[in-house]
Short mmCIF file of C-alpha atoms in Angstrom, two decimals:
data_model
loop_
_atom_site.label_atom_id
_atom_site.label_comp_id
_atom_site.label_asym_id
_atom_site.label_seq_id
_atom_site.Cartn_x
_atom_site.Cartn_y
_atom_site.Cartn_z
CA UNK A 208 119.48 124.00 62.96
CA UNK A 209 121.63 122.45 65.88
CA UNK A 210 118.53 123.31 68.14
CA UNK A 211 115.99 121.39 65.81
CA UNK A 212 118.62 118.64 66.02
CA UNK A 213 118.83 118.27 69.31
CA UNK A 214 114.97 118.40 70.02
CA UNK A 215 114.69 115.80 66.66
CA UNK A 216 117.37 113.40 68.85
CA UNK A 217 115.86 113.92 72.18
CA UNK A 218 112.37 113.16 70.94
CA UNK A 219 113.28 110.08 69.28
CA UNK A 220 115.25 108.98 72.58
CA UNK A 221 112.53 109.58 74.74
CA UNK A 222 110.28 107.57 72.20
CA UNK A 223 112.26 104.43 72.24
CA UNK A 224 112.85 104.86 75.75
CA UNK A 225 108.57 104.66 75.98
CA UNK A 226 108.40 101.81 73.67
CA UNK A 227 111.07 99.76 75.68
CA UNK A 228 109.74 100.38 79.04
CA UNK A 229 106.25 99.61 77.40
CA UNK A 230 107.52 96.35 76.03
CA UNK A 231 108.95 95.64 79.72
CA UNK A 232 105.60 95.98 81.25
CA UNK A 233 103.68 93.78 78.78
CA UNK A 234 106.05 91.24 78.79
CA UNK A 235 106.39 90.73 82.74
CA UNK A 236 102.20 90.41 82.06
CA UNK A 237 102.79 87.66 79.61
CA UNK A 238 105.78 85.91 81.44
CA UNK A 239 103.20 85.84 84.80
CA UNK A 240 100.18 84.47 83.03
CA UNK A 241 102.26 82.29 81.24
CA UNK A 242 103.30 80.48 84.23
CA UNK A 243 99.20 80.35 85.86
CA UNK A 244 98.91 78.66 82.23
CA UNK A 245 101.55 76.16 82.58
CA UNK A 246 100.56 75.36 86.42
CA UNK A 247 97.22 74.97 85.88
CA UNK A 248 97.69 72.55 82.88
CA UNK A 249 100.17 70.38 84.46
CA UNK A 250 98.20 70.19 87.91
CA UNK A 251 100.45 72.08 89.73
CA UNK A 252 97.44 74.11 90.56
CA UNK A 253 93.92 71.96 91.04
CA UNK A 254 91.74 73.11 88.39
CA UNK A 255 88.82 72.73 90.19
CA UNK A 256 90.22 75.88 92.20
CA UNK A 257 92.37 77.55 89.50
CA UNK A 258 90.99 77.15 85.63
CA UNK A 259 93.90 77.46 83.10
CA UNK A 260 93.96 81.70 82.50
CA UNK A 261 92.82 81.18 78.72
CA UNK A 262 89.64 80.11 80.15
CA UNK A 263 89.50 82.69 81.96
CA UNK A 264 89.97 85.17 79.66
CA UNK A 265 87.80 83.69 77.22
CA UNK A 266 85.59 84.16 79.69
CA UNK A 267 85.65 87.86 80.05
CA UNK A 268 86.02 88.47 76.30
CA UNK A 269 82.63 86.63 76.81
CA UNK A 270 81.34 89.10 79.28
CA UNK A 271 82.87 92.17 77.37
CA UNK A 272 80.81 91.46 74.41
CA UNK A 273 77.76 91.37 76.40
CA UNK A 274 75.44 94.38 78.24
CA UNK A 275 75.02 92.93 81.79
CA UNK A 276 78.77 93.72 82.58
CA UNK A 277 78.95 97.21 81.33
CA UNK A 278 75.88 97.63 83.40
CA UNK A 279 77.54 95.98 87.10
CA UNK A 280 80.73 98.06 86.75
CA UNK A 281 78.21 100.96 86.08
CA UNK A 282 76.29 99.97 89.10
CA UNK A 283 79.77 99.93 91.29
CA UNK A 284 81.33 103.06 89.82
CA UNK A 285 78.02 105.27 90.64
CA UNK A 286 79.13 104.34 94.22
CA UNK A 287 81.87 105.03 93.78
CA UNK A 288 81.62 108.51 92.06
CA UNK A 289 79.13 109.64 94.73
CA UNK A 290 80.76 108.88 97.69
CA UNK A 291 84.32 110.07 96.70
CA UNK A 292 82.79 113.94 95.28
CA UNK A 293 80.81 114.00 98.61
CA UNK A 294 83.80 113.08 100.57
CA UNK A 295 85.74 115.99 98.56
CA UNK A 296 83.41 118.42 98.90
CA UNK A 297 83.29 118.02 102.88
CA UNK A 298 86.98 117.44 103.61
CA UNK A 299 88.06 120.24 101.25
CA UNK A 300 86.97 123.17 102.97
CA UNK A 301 87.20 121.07 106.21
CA UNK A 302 90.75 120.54 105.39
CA UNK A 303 91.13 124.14 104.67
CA UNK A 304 89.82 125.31 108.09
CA UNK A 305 91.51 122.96 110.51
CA UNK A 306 94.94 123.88 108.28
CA UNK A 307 94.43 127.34 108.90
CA UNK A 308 93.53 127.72 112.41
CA UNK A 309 95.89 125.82 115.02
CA UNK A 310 93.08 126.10 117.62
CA UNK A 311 90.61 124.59 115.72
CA UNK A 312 93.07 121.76 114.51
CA UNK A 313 93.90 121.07 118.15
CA UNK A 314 90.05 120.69 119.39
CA UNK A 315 89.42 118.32 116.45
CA UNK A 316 92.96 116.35 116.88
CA UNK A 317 91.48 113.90 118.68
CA UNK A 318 88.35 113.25 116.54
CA UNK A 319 89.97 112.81 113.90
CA UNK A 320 92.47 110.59 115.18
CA UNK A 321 89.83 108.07 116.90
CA UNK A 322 87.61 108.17 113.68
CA UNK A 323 90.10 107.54 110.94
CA UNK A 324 91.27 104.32 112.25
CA UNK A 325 87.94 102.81 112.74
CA UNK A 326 87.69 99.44 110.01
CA UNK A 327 84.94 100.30 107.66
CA UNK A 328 83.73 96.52 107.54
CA UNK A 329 82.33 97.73 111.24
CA UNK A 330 80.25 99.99 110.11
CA UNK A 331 78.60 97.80 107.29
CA UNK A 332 75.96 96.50 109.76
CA UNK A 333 75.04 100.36 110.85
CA UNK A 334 74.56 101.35 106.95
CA UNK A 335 72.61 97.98 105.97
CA UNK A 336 70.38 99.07 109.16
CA UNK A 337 70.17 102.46 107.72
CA UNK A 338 70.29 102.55 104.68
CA UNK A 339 69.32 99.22 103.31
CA UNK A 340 71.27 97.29 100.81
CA UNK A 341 70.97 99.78 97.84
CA UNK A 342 73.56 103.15 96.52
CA UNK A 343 72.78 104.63 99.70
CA UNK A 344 74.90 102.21 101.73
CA UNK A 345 77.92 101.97 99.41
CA UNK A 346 78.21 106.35 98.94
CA UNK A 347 77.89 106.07 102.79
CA UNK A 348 80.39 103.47 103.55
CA UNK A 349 82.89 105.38 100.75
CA UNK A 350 82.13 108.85 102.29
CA UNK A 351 83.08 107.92 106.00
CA UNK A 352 86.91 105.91 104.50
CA UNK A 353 87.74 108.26 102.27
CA UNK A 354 87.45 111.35 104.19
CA UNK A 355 89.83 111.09 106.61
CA UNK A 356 92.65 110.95 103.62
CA UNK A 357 91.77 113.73 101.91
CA UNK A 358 91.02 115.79 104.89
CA UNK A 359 94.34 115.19 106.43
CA UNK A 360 96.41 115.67 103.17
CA UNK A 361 94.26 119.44 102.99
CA UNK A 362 95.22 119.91 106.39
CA UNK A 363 98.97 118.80 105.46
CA UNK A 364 99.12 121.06 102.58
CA UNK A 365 97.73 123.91 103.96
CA UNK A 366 100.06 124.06 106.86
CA UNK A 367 102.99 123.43 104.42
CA UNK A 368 102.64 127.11 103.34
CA UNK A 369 106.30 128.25 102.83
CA UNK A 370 106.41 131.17 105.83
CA UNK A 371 108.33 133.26 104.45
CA UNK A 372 106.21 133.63 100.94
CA UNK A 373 103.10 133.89 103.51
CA UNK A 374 104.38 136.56 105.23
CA UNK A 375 105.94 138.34 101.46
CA UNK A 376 102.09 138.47 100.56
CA UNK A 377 100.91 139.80 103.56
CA UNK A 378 103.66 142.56 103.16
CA UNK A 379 102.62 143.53 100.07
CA UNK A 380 99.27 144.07 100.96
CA UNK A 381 96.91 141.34 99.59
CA UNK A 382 93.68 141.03 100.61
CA UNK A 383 93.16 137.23 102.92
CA UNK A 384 90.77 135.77 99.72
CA UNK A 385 93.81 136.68 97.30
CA UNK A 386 96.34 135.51 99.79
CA UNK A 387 94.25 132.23 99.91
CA UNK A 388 93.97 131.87 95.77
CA UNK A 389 97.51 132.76 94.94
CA UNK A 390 99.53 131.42 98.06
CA UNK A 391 97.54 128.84 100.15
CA UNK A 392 95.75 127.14 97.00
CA UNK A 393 98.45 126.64 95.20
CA UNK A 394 101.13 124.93 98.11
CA UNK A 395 97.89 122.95 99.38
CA UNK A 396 97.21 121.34 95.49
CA UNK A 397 99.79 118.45 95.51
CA UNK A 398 98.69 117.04 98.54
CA UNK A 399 94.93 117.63 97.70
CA UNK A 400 95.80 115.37 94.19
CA UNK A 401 97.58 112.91 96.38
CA UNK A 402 94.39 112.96 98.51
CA UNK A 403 91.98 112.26 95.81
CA UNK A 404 94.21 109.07 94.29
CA UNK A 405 94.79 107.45 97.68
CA UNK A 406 91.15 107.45 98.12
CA UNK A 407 89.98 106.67 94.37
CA UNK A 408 91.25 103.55 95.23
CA UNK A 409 89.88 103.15 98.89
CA UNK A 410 86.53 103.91 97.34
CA UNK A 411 86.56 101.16 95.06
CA UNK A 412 87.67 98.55 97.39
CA UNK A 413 84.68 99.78 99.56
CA UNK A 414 82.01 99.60 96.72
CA UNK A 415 83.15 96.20 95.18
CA UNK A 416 83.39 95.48 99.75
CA UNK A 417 80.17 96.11 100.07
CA UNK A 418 78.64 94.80 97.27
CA UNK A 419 80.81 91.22 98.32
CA UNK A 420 79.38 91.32 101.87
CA UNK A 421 75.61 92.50 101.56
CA UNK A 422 75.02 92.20 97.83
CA UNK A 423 74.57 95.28 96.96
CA UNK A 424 74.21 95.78 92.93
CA UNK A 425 77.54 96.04 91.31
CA UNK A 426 80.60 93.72 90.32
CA UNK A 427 80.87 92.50 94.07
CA UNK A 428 77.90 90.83 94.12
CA UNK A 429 78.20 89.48 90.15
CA UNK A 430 81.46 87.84 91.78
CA UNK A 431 79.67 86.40 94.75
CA UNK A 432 76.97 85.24 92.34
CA UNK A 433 79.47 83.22 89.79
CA UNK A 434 81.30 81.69 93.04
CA UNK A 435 78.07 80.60 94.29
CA UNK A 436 77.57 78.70 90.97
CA UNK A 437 80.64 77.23 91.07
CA UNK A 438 81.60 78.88 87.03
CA UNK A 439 85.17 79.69 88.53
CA UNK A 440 86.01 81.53 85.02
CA UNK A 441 83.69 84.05 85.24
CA UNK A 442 84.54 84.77 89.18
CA UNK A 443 87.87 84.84 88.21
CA UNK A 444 87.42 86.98 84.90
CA UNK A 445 85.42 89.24 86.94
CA UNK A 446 87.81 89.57 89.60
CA UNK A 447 90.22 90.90 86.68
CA UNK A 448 87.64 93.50 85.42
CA UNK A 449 87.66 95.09 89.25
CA UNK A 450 91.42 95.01 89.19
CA UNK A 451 91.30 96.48 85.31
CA UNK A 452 88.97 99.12 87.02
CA UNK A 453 91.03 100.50 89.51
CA UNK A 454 94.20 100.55 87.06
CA UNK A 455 92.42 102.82 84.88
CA UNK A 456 90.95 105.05 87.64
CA UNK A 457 94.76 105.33 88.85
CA UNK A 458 96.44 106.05 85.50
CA UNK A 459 93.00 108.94 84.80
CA UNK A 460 93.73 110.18 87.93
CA UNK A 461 97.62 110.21 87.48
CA UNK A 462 97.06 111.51 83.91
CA UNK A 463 94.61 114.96 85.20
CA UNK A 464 97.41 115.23 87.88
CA UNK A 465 100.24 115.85 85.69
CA UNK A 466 98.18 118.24 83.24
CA UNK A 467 96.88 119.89 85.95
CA UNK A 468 100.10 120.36 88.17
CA UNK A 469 102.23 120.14 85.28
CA UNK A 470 104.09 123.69 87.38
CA UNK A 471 104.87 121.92 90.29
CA UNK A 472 108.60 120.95 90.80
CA UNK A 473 107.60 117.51 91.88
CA UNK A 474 106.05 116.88 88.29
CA UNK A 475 109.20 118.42 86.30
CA UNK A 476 110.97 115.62 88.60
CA UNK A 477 108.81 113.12 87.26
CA UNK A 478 108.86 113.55 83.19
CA UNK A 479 113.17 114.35 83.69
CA UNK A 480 113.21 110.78 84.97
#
């Protein structure tokens, strides 16, 4: 009975706690677009640069209700789908090697540490040349960015390997493919989640980039488009639906990292706090 208590007490606590830290976060929203509201109105802000934010969001309530939208952010999140699983599926077992053999990590060192600096706005005129202005560009563009981060955090985790439980399994006898699925997998998965996020959101500033510079399809070039036309509203409102976007891919991505790594200490940390 005291148990089902204390669980009844802690529940509700954590509850409230949600709802106030919930009400926090909406209300720091309002308070900020609030003040765009009041600035714009009074001329405090030119309108002819900043419209007053309910016109704004009128306008992408407008755009909401309507199929051309849906279809852009479609158009920019195939890019960006496509060039983030191809980026996983190289640096992965790239990561894996390199992590796992110091020789091989040393001859690539330098590679690696030339390539992942290099701006990807350089290399938009080599993948317009190549690749034209269509998917092919963007999952390009995406694929070079994004996998330097996840290749390096593989490379991290892998070499994180706690010696002395590497060593345990290979004293016990397990074979180098169980050593790999119980030991290595597991100590590398943190930083391969961390990986993945970091570069969600690369990959989205490099579709909606590319779409802004060389119009590809997609809500880059819907932006450029409603600039061009001077209906400030709808650039505006669809500069919100990018940011919108990448909030949800974040809190997905945070959301399959906790169920998925709900053993590891750092989550525990996370939900105590």
């Amino acid at each position: 009975m005291h148990l089902a208590d204390t669980s009844g007490r802690l529940a509700r606590f954590l509850g409230q706690r949600w709802a106030r830290d919930l009400g926090l976060k909406i209300s720091g929203v309002l308070v900020v677009l609030l003040v765009l509201e009041f600035c714009s109105r009074t001329g405090m802000l030119s309108r002819d640069w900043f419209p007053p934010i309910t016109e704004t969001y009128a306008e992408l309530f407008k755009l909401a209700a309507g199929h051309p939208l849906w279809t852009e952010i479609g158009r920019t999140l195939s890019g960006w789908a496509l060039g983030l699983a191809l980026a996983t599926a190289l640096a992965v077992p790239c990561g894996i090697l390199l992590g796992s053999n110091q020789t091989a990590y040393r001859l690539s060192r330098v590679v690696i540490e030339f390539c992942r600096p290099v701006p990807s706005v350089a290399l938009i005129p080599l993948a317009v040349l190549v690749y034209g202005v269509g998917l092919e560009m963007k999952v390009f563009l995406i694929v070079f960015v994004t996998f330097w981060p996840i290749l390096l955090q593989v490379i991290y985790g892998v070499r994180d390997v706690d010696p002395v439980v590497r060593d345990t399994a290979r004293s016990y006898g397990l074979p180098p493919a169980a050593r790999f699925f119980r030991v290595t997998l597991p100590s590398a998965a943190p930083y391969i989640a961390t990986g993945l996020r970091i570069s969600s959101a690369i990959a989205l500033v490099l579709a909606v980039t590319a779409e802004l510079v060389v119009g590809a399809p997609g809500l880059g070039q819907s932006i450029v488009v409603a600039q061009s036309n001077a209906n400030l509203p709808r650039m505006y409102a669809l500069i919100i639906v990018t940011g919108l976007v990448g909030w949800l891919l974040n809190i997905a991505f945070q959301a399959v990292e906790r169920r998925l790594l709900r053993w590891h200490p750092s989550q525990r940390q996370e939900v105590a706090q």
